[in-house]
Short mmCIF file of C-alpha atoms in Angstrom, two decimals:
data_model
loop_
_atom_site.label_atom_id
_atom_site.label_comp_id
_atom_site.label_asym_id
_atom_site.label_seq_id
_atom_site.Cartn_x
_atom_site.Cartn_y
_atom_site.Cartn_z
CA MET B 1 -62.07 70.71 -92.99
CA SER B 2 -65.55 69.22 -93.20
CA THR B 3 -68.60 71.47 -93.09
CA VAL B 4 -70.21 68.96 -90.73
CA SER B 5 -68.44 66.27 -88.74
CA ILE B 6 -70.43 64.13 -86.31
CA ARG B 7 -68.53 61.55 -84.27
CA ASN B 8 -70.00 58.83 -82.05
CA LEU B 9 -73.10 60.75 -81.07
CA THR B 10 -74.87 58.72 -78.40
CA GLU B 11 -78.01 59.47 -76.47
CA THR B 12 -80.10 57.05 -74.44
CA TYR B 13 -83.83 57.41 -73.84
CA PRO B 14 -86.06 54.96 -71.94
CA SER B 15 -87.21 53.30 -75.16
CA PHE B 16 -84.70 54.47 -77.74
CA ARG B 17 -80.96 54.84 -78.16
CA LEU B 18 -79.07 56.98 -80.63
CA ASP B 19 -76.04 54.77 -80.93
CA GLY B 20 -72.68 56.13 -82.06
CA VAL B 21 -73.96 58.24 -84.93
CA SER B 22 -71.09 59.39 -87.17
CA PHE B 23 -70.97 61.06 -90.58
CA THR B 24 -69.41 64.00 -92.38
CA LEU B 25 -70.58 66.45 -95.01
CA GLU B 26 -68.38 68.61 -97.19
CA LYS B 27 -68.90 72.05 -98.69
CA GLY B 28 -71.14 72.18 -101.79
CA ARG B 29 -72.68 68.75 -101.22
CA ILE B 30 -76.30 67.69 -100.76
CA ALA B 31 -76.91 64.86 -98.31
CA GLY B 32 -80.26 63.12 -97.90
CA PHE B 33 -80.96 61.74 -94.44
CA ILE B 34 -83.27 58.75 -94.60
CA GLY B 35 -84.77 56.38 -92.10
CA ARG B 36 -88.14 55.24 -90.84
CA ASN B 37 -90.27 57.23 -88.41
CA GLY B 38 -88.58 56.93 -85.03
CA ALA B 39 -85.25 55.81 -86.50
CA GLY B 40 -83.47 58.81 -84.94
CA LYS B 41 -83.43 61.42 -87.73
CA THR B 42 -85.02 64.25 -85.77
CA THR B 43 -83.03 63.43 -82.63
CA THR B 44 -79.83 63.57 -84.67
CA ILE B 45 -80.83 66.89 -86.21
CA LYS B 46 -81.84 68.29 -82.83
CA SER B 47 -78.46 67.21 -81.43
CA MET B 48 -76.77 69.04 -84.29
CA LEU B 49 -78.68 72.17 -83.28
CA ASN B 50 -77.91 71.69 -79.56
CA LEU B 51 -81.61 71.26 -78.78
CA VAL B 52 -81.07 67.90 -77.12
CA HIS B 53 -78.26 66.90 -74.83
CA PRO B 54 -76.27 63.89 -76.06
CA ASP B 55 -74.61 61.58 -73.54
CA SER B 56 -71.41 61.59 -75.56
CA GLY B 57 -70.00 62.36 -78.98
CA GLU B 58 -68.59 65.29 -80.86
CA ILE B 59 -70.36 67.72 -83.17
CA ARG B 60 -68.17 69.98 -85.28
CA PHE B 61 -69.13 72.57 -87.89
CA PHE B 62 -66.54 74.23 -90.11
CA GLY B 63 -63.86 72.56 -87.98
CA GLU B 64 -65.15 74.13 -84.74
CA ASN B 65 -66.72 72.26 -81.85
CA LEU B 66 -70.40 73.17 -81.36
CA GLN B 67 -69.84 73.37 -77.62
CA GLY B 68 -68.18 76.69 -76.96
CA ASN B 69 -68.80 78.09 -80.46
CA GLU B 70 -72.57 77.76 -80.64
CA THR B 71 -73.43 81.38 -81.47
CA ALA B 72 -70.80 81.78 -84.20
CA ILE B 73 -71.73 78.43 -85.74
CA LYS B 74 -75.48 79.04 -85.65
CA LYS B 75 -74.99 82.32 -87.53
CA GLN B 76 -73.53 80.34 -90.44
CA ILE B 77 -76.28 77.73 -90.49
CA GLY B 78 -79.81 77.84 -91.78
CA TYR B 79 -82.22 75.37 -90.25
CA SER B 80 -85.80 74.40 -90.44
CA THR B 81 -87.48 71.91 -88.19
CA GLY B 82 -90.59 70.93 -90.05
CA THR B 83 -93.81 72.83 -89.68
CA VAL B 84 -93.70 73.79 -86.02
CA ASN B 85 -95.69 76.96 -85.37
CA TRP B 86 -93.91 79.88 -83.81
CA TYR B 87 -96.19 82.66 -82.69
CA PRO B 88 -99.15 81.53 -84.81
CA ARG B 89 -101.05 84.81 -84.28
CA LYS B 90 -98.16 87.14 -85.11
CA LYS B 91 -97.69 88.44 -88.62
CA LEU B 92 -94.79 86.91 -90.49
CA LYS B 93 -93.13 90.32 -90.83
CA GLU B 94 -93.23 90.86 -87.06
CA ILE B 95 -91.36 87.61 -86.50
CA ILE B 96 -88.94 88.23 -89.37
CA ASP B 97 -88.23 91.72 -88.03
CA ILE B 98 -86.91 90.13 -84.84
CA VAL B 99 -85.03 87.34 -86.57
CA ARG B 100 -83.27 89.47 -89.20
CA ARG B 101 -81.55 91.54 -86.49
CA CYS B 102 -79.98 88.40 -85.07
CA TYR B 103 -77.94 87.75 -88.22
CA ASP B 104 -75.03 90.02 -89.22
CA THR B 105 -75.20 88.51 -92.70
CA TRP B 106 -78.93 89.04 -93.28
CA ASP B 107 -79.45 89.80 -96.97
CA GLU B 108 -82.61 91.84 -97.48
CA ALA B 109 -82.44 91.42 -101.28
CA LYS B 110 -82.36 87.63 -100.90
CA TYR B 111 -85.19 87.82 -98.38
CA ARG B 112 -87.33 89.75 -100.88
CA LYS B 113 -86.33 87.35 -103.67
CA TYR B 114 -87.36 84.23 -101.73
CA LEU B 115 -90.47 85.92 -100.35
CA LYS B 116 -91.57 86.41 -103.96
CA LEU B 117 -90.37 82.97 -105.08
CA PHE B 118 -92.30 81.25 -102.30
CA ALA B 119 -95.32 83.52 -102.88
CA LEU B 120 -95.47 84.31 -99.17
CA ASP B 121 -97.45 87.25 -97.82
CA GLU B 122 -95.53 88.71 -94.88
CA ASN B 123 -98.70 90.34 -93.59
CA LYS B 124 -100.23 86.95 -92.93
CA ALA B 125 -99.99 85.24 -89.57
CA ALA B 126 -98.71 81.67 -89.33
CA PHE B 127 -102.17 80.30 -88.48
CA GLU B 128 -103.40 81.59 -91.85
CA LEU B 129 -100.77 79.60 -93.75
CA SER B 130 -101.11 76.08 -95.09
CA GLU B 131 -98.65 73.44 -93.86
CA GLY B 132 -96.64 73.80 -97.06
CA MET B 133 -96.48 77.57 -96.70
CA LYS B 134 -95.28 77.18 -93.11
CA VAL B 135 -92.40 75.05 -94.37
CA LYS B 136 -91.61 77.78 -96.89
CA ALA B 137 -91.77 80.45 -94.18
CA ASN B 138 -89.20 78.51 -92.15
CA LEU B 139 -87.02 78.10 -95.22
CA LEU B 140 -87.31 81.79 -96.03
CA VAL B 141 -85.34 82.66 -92.89
CA SER B 142 -82.78 79.93 -93.52
CA LEU B 143 -82.11 81.21 -97.02
CA SER B 144 -81.94 84.92 -96.24
CA HIS B 145 -78.75 85.11 -94.20
CA ASP B 146 -76.15 83.57 -96.51
CA ALA B 147 -75.92 80.32 -94.59
CA LYS B 148 -73.02 78.03 -95.53
CA LEU B 149 -74.98 75.01 -94.40
CA LEU B 150 -78.68 74.20 -94.40
CA ILE B 151 -80.00 71.60 -91.95
CA LEU B 152 -83.57 70.83 -92.81
CA ASP B 153 -85.90 68.36 -91.15
CA GLU B 154 -88.37 67.14 -93.77
CA PRO B 155 -88.42 70.41 -95.73
CA THR B 156 -90.50 68.95 -98.56
CA SER B 157 -93.27 67.53 -96.41
CA GLY B 158 -96.56 69.25 -97.13
CA LEU B 159 -95.29 70.85 -100.32
CA ASP B 160 -97.12 70.36 -103.60
CA PRO B 161 -95.07 68.63 -106.35
CA PHE B 162 -94.26 71.93 -108.07
CA SER B 163 -93.09 73.67 -104.90
CA ARG B 164 -91.14 70.56 -103.96
CA ASP B 165 -89.37 70.54 -107.27
CA GLU B 166 -88.68 74.29 -107.02
CA LEU B 167 -87.19 73.80 -103.59
CA LEU B 168 -85.00 70.91 -104.66
CA GLN B 169 -83.83 72.91 -107.70
CA LEU B 170 -82.96 75.65 -105.25
CA PHE B 171 -80.81 73.19 -103.33
CA VAL B 172 -78.89 72.52 -106.53
CA GLU B 173 -78.35 76.27 -107.05
CA LEU B 174 -77.16 76.66 -103.48
CA LYS B 175 -74.85 73.70 -103.92
CA LYS B 176 -73.24 75.42 -106.91
CA ALA B 177 -72.63 78.41 -104.65
CA GLY B 178 -70.78 76.15 -102.21
CA VAL B 179 -73.59 75.68 -99.68
CA ALA B 180 -73.88 72.26 -98.07
CA VAL B 181 -77.43 70.94 -97.63
CA PHE B 182 -78.37 68.23 -95.14
CA PHE B 183 -82.04 67.31 -95.30
CA SER B 184 -84.14 64.51 -93.93
CA THR B 185 -87.00 63.18 -96.00
CA HIS B 186 -89.30 60.23 -96.52
CA ILE B 187 -89.49 60.92 -100.24
CA ILE B 188 -86.75 58.67 -101.58
CA SER B 189 -87.17 59.91 -105.15
CA ASP B 190 -86.01 63.38 -103.97
CA ILE B 191 -82.80 61.82 -102.74
CA GLU B 192 -82.46 59.74 -105.87
CA ARG B 193 -82.67 62.84 -108.06
CA TYR B 194 -80.89 65.52 -106.05
CA ALA B 195 -78.65 64.15 -103.29
CA ASP B 196 -74.93 63.53 -103.70
CA GLU B 197 -74.74 61.59 -100.47
CA ILE B 198 -76.97 59.40 -98.35
CA VAL B 199 -76.99 59.07 -94.60
CA TYR B 200 -79.16 56.09 -93.70
CA ILE B 201 -80.22 55.57 -90.10
CA SER B 202 -82.08 52.61 -88.67
CA ASN B 203 -82.97 52.01 -85.00
CA GLY B 204 -80.64 54.80 -83.91
CA GLN B 205 -77.62 53.45 -85.79
CA ILE B 206 -76.06 54.76 -88.98
CA MET B 207 -76.23 51.91 -91.49
CA ALA B 208 -74.55 53.84 -94.29
CA ALA B 209 -73.10 57.32 -94.79
CA GLY B 210 -71.36 58.43 -97.94
CA GLU B 211 -71.64 58.81 -101.71
CA LYS B 212 -75.02 57.91 -103.18
CA SER B 213 -73.26 55.88 -105.88
CA ASP B 214 -71.42 53.88 -103.20
CA PHE B 215 -74.71 53.27 -101.39
CA ILE B 216 -76.32 52.00 -104.58
CA ALA B 217 -73.29 49.85 -105.44
CA THR B 218 -73.26 48.34 -101.95
CA PHE B 219 -76.94 47.82 -101.24
CA SER B 220 -78.95 47.84 -104.47
CA GLU B 221 -79.81 44.65 -106.23
CA HIS B 222 -80.08 44.51 -110.01
CA GLY B 223 -82.57 46.98 -111.51
CA GLU B 224 -83.80 48.17 -108.15
CA SER B 225 -84.80 51.79 -107.56
CA LEU B 226 -83.41 53.50 -104.49
CA GLU B 227 -86.86 53.33 -102.89
CA GLU B 228 -87.07 49.57 -103.48
CA THR B 229 -83.58 49.15 -102.00
CA PHE B 230 -84.52 51.17 -98.95
CA LEU B 231 -87.75 49.23 -98.43
CA ARG B 232 -85.94 45.90 -98.74
CA LEU B 233 -83.27 47.00 -96.26
CA GLU B 234 -85.89 48.13 -93.78
CA ARG B 235 -87.85 44.86 -94.10
CA ARG B 236 -84.64 42.96 -93.50
CA GLU B 237 -83.94 45.07 -90.42
CA ASN B 238 -87.43 44.37 -89.13
CA ASP B 239 -87.11 40.65 -89.74
CA ALA B 240 -83.72 40.51 -88.03
CA MET C 1 -77.56 89.95 -76.44
CA HIS C 2 -79.53 93.16 -77.00
CA ASN C 3 -81.23 91.42 -79.94
CA LEU C 4 -82.43 88.66 -77.65
CA PHE C 5 -83.65 91.24 -75.14
CA ARG C 6 -85.44 93.07 -77.96
CA LYS C 7 -87.08 89.75 -78.91
CA GLU C 8 -88.27 89.34 -75.32
CA LEU C 9 -89.73 92.85 -75.24
CA LYS C 10 -91.35 92.87 -78.68
CA LEU C 11 -92.32 89.26 -79.29
CA SER C 12 -92.37 87.16 -76.13
CA ALA C 13 -93.77 89.63 -73.62
CA HIS C 14 -97.49 89.59 -72.90
CA ILE C 15 -99.08 93.03 -72.75
CA LEU C 16 -100.21 92.35 -69.17
CA SER C 17 -96.57 92.14 -68.06
CA TYR C 18 -96.25 95.81 -68.97
CA LEU C 19 -99.67 96.89 -67.71
CA PHE C 20 -99.25 95.16 -64.35
CA ILE C 21 -96.21 97.34 -63.64
CA PHE C 22 -98.81 99.95 -62.72
CA PHE C 23 -99.82 97.84 -59.73
CA GLY C 24 -96.81 99.62 -58.23
CA PHE C 25 -99.29 102.45 -57.63
CA MET C 26 -100.81 100.24 -54.94
CA PHE C 27 -98.10 101.70 -52.69
CA PHE C 28 -100.46 104.70 -52.54
CA LEU C 29 -103.24 102.69 -50.88
CA PRO C 30 -103.69 103.24 -47.16
CA GLY C 31 -105.14 100.43 -45.06
CA TYR C 32 -104.17 97.87 -47.68
CA PRO C 33 -101.30 95.35 -47.77
CA VAL C 34 -99.19 97.27 -50.28
CA LEU C 35 -96.93 94.29 -50.97
CA CYS C 36 -99.81 92.74 -52.92
CA GLY C 37 -98.74 95.24 -55.60
CA ALA C 38 -95.43 93.38 -55.93
CA PHE C 39 -97.33 90.11 -56.23
CA PHE C 40 -99.52 91.51 -59.01
CA VAL C 41 -96.41 92.63 -60.91
CA THR C 42 -95.18 89.03 -60.86
CA LEU C 43 -98.66 87.87 -61.88
CA GLY C 44 -98.19 90.00 -65.01
CA LEU C 45 -94.84 88.33 -65.64
CA PHE C 46 -96.53 84.95 -65.28
CA GLN C 47 -98.76 85.90 -68.23
CA SER C 48 -95.64 86.22 -70.39
CA PHE C 49 -94.52 82.74 -69.41
CA GLN C 50 -97.94 81.43 -70.42
CA SER C 51 -97.54 83.20 -73.75
CA VAL C 52 -94.04 81.73 -74.10
CA ARG C 53 -95.45 78.25 -73.76
CA GLU C 54 -98.41 78.83 -76.08
CA ASN C 55 -96.18 80.19 -78.82
CA ASN C 56 -93.35 77.64 -78.67
CA ASP C 57 -91.06 80.52 -77.77
CA ILE C 58 -88.42 78.43 -76.01
CA LEU C 59 -87.76 76.30 -79.09
CA PHE C 60 -88.02 79.37 -81.33
CA SER C 61 -85.44 81.18 -79.17
CA ALA C 62 -83.14 78.15 -78.98
CA LEU C 63 -83.06 78.05 -82.78
CA LEU C 64 -81.97 81.67 -83.06
CA PRO C 65 -78.22 82.23 -83.42
CA PHE C 66 -77.49 82.36 -79.72
CA ALA C 67 -76.06 79.85 -77.28
CA LYS C 68 -78.73 77.71 -75.63
CA ARG C 69 -78.07 79.25 -72.21
CA ASP C 70 -78.74 82.72 -73.71
CA VAL C 71 -82.43 81.77 -73.89
CA VAL C 72 -82.36 81.73 -70.07
CA ARG C 73 -80.43 85.00 -69.97
CA GLY C 74 -83.04 86.66 -72.20
CA LYS C 75 -85.87 85.58 -69.92
CA PHE C 76 -84.07 86.78 -66.78
CA LEU C 77 -83.22 90.11 -68.41
CA PHE C 78 -86.87 90.63 -69.27
CA VAL C 79 -88.12 89.58 -65.83
CA CYS C 80 -85.59 91.82 -64.05
CA PHE C 81 -86.42 94.72 -66.37
CA ILE C 82 -90.12 94.55 -65.50
CA GLU C 83 -89.40 94.08 -61.80
CA LEU C 84 -87.02 97.03 -61.67
CA CYS C 85 -89.48 99.25 -63.56
CA ALA C 86 -92.13 98.31 -61.00
CA PHE C 87 -89.67 98.88 -58.17
CA LEU C 88 -88.85 102.38 -59.45
CA LEU C 89 -92.57 103.18 -59.56
CA MET C 90 -93.07 101.81 -56.03
CA ALA C 91 -90.06 103.77 -54.78
CA ALA C 92 -91.34 106.99 -56.38
CA VAL C 93 -94.80 106.44 -54.85
CA ALA C 94 -93.29 105.64 -51.43
CA VAL C 95 -91.15 108.79 -51.47
CA PHE C 96 -94.14 110.89 -52.59
CA ARG C 97 -96.35 109.39 -49.91
CA GLN C 98 -93.76 109.88 -47.16
CA THR C 99 -92.90 113.47 -48.13
CA VAL C 100 -95.57 115.43 -50.01
CA LEU C 101 -98.47 113.44 -48.51
CA VAL C 102 -96.87 112.94 -45.10
CA SER C 103 -99.55 114.95 -43.32
CA ALA C 104 -102.49 113.10 -44.89
CA ALA C 105 -104.57 111.56 -42.12
CA ALA C 106 -105.20 108.37 -44.07
CA TYR C 107 -101.47 107.68 -44.15
CA ARG C 108 -100.71 108.92 -40.64
CA ASP C 109 -103.40 106.62 -39.16
CA ASN C 110 -102.57 103.69 -41.45
CA ALA C 111 -103.17 100.43 -39.57
CA LEU C 112 -101.17 98.33 -41.99
CA MET C 113 -97.56 98.53 -43.16
CA ASN C 114 -96.40 101.94 -44.30
CA ALA C 115 -95.02 102.28 -47.81
CA ASN C 116 -91.48 102.85 -46.61
CA GLY C 117 -87.95 101.49 -47.01
CA PHE C 118 -88.91 98.22 -45.35
CA ALA C 119 -91.87 97.76 -47.74
CA LEU C 120 -89.58 98.39 -50.71
CA SER C 121 -87.03 95.85 -49.44
CA ALA C 122 -89.84 93.32 -48.91
CA ALA C 123 -91.02 93.98 -52.49
CA LEU C 124 -87.50 93.20 -53.70
CA LEU C 125 -87.58 90.01 -51.64
CA ILE C 126 -90.87 89.02 -53.32
CA PHE C 127 -89.35 89.64 -56.76
CA ALA C 128 -86.30 87.57 -55.76
CA LEU C 129 -88.58 84.72 -54.65
CA PHE C 130 -90.45 84.88 -57.96
CA ASN C 131 -87.14 84.63 -59.82
CA SER C 132 -85.88 81.77 -57.65
CA ILE C 133 -89.02 79.70 -57.16
CA PHE C 134 -91.02 80.37 -60.31
CA VAL C 135 -88.51 81.23 -63.04
CA GLY C 136 -85.93 78.79 -61.68
CA GLY C 137 -88.65 76.13 -61.37
CA PHE C 138 -89.90 76.79 -64.90
CA PHE C 139 -86.46 76.05 -66.33
CA LYS C 140 -86.47 72.55 -64.82
CA THR C 141 -88.62 71.61 -67.82
CA ALA C 142 -88.99 74.86 -69.81
CA TYR C 143 -92.63 73.78 -70.08
CA LYS C 144 -94.31 73.05 -66.76
CA PHE C 145 -95.04 76.02 -64.53
CA GLY C 146 -98.04 75.03 -62.39
CA ARG C 147 -96.16 73.70 -59.36
CA PRO C 148 -93.51 76.47 -59.33
CA PHE C 149 -96.21 79.13 -59.53
CA VAL C 150 -98.38 77.64 -56.77
CA THR C 151 -95.29 77.23 -54.56
CA TYR C 152 -94.32 80.83 -55.26
CA ILE C 153 -97.83 82.11 -54.42
CA ILE C 154 -97.81 80.31 -51.05
CA VAL C 155 -94.35 81.58 -50.13
CA CYS C 156 -95.15 85.08 -51.40
CA PHE C 157 -98.26 85.43 -49.24
CA LEU C 158 -96.44 84.05 -46.20
CA VAL C 159 -93.81 86.77 -46.75
CA ILE C 160 -96.55 89.44 -47.11
CA LEU C 161 -98.19 88.18 -43.91
CA ALA C 162 -94.88 88.15 -42.02
CA ALA C 163 -93.92 91.61 -43.32
CA GLU C 164 -97.30 93.05 -42.29
CA ALA C 165 -97.04 91.49 -38.83
CA LEU C 166 -93.37 92.24 -38.16
CA HIS C 167 -93.75 95.75 -36.73
CA TYR C 168 -96.21 94.50 -34.10
CA PHE C 169 -93.45 92.37 -32.52
CA PRO C 170 -91.61 93.92 -29.57
CA GLY C 171 -88.66 96.06 -30.65
CA MET C 172 -89.58 95.91 -34.34
CA SER C 173 -91.71 99.06 -34.61
CA ALA C 174 -88.90 100.89 -36.45
CA VAL C 175 -89.54 98.80 -39.57
CA ASN C 176 -92.88 100.60 -39.88
CA ALA C 177 -91.13 103.98 -39.89
CA PHE C 178 -93.25 106.90 -41.09
CA GLY C 179 -92.01 109.91 -43.07
CA ALA C 180 -88.31 110.55 -42.48
CA ASP C 181 -88.20 108.55 -39.24
CA HIS C 182 -85.31 106.05 -38.99
CA LEU C 183 -84.13 107.19 -42.41
CA GLY C 184 -80.77 105.42 -42.09
CA LEU C 185 -82.53 102.17 -41.29
CA GLN C 186 -84.94 102.58 -44.20
CA ILE C 187 -82.13 103.22 -46.68
CA GLY C 188 -80.17 100.31 -45.23
CA LEU C 189 -83.17 98.01 -45.62
CA VAL C 190 -83.55 98.98 -49.29
CA ALA C 191 -79.83 98.33 -49.84
CA GLY C 192 -80.22 94.97 -48.09
CA GLY C 193 -83.25 94.22 -50.27
CA PHE C 194 -81.18 94.90 -53.38
CA ALA C 195 -78.40 92.63 -52.11
CA VAL C 196 -80.85 89.78 -51.45
CA TYR C 197 -82.54 90.38 -54.81
CA GLY C 198 -79.21 90.36 -56.64
CA ILE C 199 -77.85 87.27 -54.91
CA LEU C 200 -81.03 85.16 -55.18
CA THR C 201 -81.61 86.20 -58.81
CA TRP C 202 -78.01 85.42 -59.75
CA ILE C 203 -78.21 81.99 -58.12
CA ALA C 204 -81.56 81.32 -59.84
CA TYR C 205 -80.06 82.37 -63.17
CA ARG C 206 -77.03 80.08 -62.82
CA VAL C 207 -79.14 77.13 -61.70
CA SER C 208 -81.62 77.77 -64.55
CA CYS C 209 -78.80 77.85 -67.13
CA LYS C 210 -77.49 74.52 -65.84
CA ARG C 211 -80.96 72.95 -65.85
CA PHE C 212 -81.80 74.29 -69.28
CA GLU C 213 -78.57 72.98 -70.84
CA GLU C 214 -79.62 69.48 -69.77
CA ILE C 215 -83.18 69.68 -71.10
CA ASP C 216 -84.10 68.05 -74.40
CA LEU C 217 -86.26 70.43 -76.39
#
């Protein structure tokens, strides 16, 4: 039973088409989701969270279909969608006080631990936080309710190198505890260092999904870094 | 579901939604179209929808561990809660006015609609129209609310005008019953108002759920 199983996800917009997106992710694995701006990463992630309405396809978590099991599934998932501001004038603790009651598995000790780790002040309002701190605030919720899966849209954007490294180290710790992590990023070196798997999307189509080593064996040319491979593939796609 | 309702009350609601419940006291005003009180209650609710949009509440709510359609349910629960609080206040004022203050000259010589069972049923109709036209319209996009609100205002004031004029039509004077006059009719009108409110709100809720499921957030 896969933690995540996406099959033939298709959605058509006037100027863009998510075309038969399919991939799986197993327990205790870290998958990096890469692709250019507008390639379909956020649309895919939003589909996984039932925020957008696909034309067709199947989204399963923990063997259960998202449709019909949305509440139970969402309680087992932690997610962060970039740095979007929720209630920018409300104190963090006011928002958290609402959110924590929504999760049966909320772990106050973990919440306190990550609050300290991220150096967040819960008496601050979102508008007082830097972009990086907003990302951390979103992650704080995701990490405080014993999620079995984290779905994160560009979680390292806006973070300083130290915070980024701390976060990615945290992913490794979570992985050891059996948590699956699916994160999109434009920082290929993060994937190179920490991901077990790569899901590569281009123009709404999955070009590769699987083991990082398989991706490198298939696409990399001699001595190339993952970033160089990715850039070459994207140039080729553009030229095609 | 109570957690989502708590979120609506503590996080999403604008303070004016609560304060404007007190416009129910307008049922005390003689020589004034008392149904404007019902409109002002919905104006307070509108402030919460503005706050919802400013604070990205719809996306925030959709990311909480609830089904997407529960976002709609939470909004309807909140709206109905405020409306029913206001209705209870209006009903209490109407009963007080038609019993304890029944001999007050200002009420006895009231040129406009009396605060009676018919006025309460018309208030429920106004709330039902707000739920159908505005809230239902809002969930077409979960973002745009200008057109639904303007449409609601026009319909609302046509209803107020019609309700104020109704008792001047031949054979319709009973709807402006004073004190305990036509008590059976007054109670029946309130019951009818509740039925209309329940049916229209339920339809608006179901339509909103369907619309919201199809929206890309």
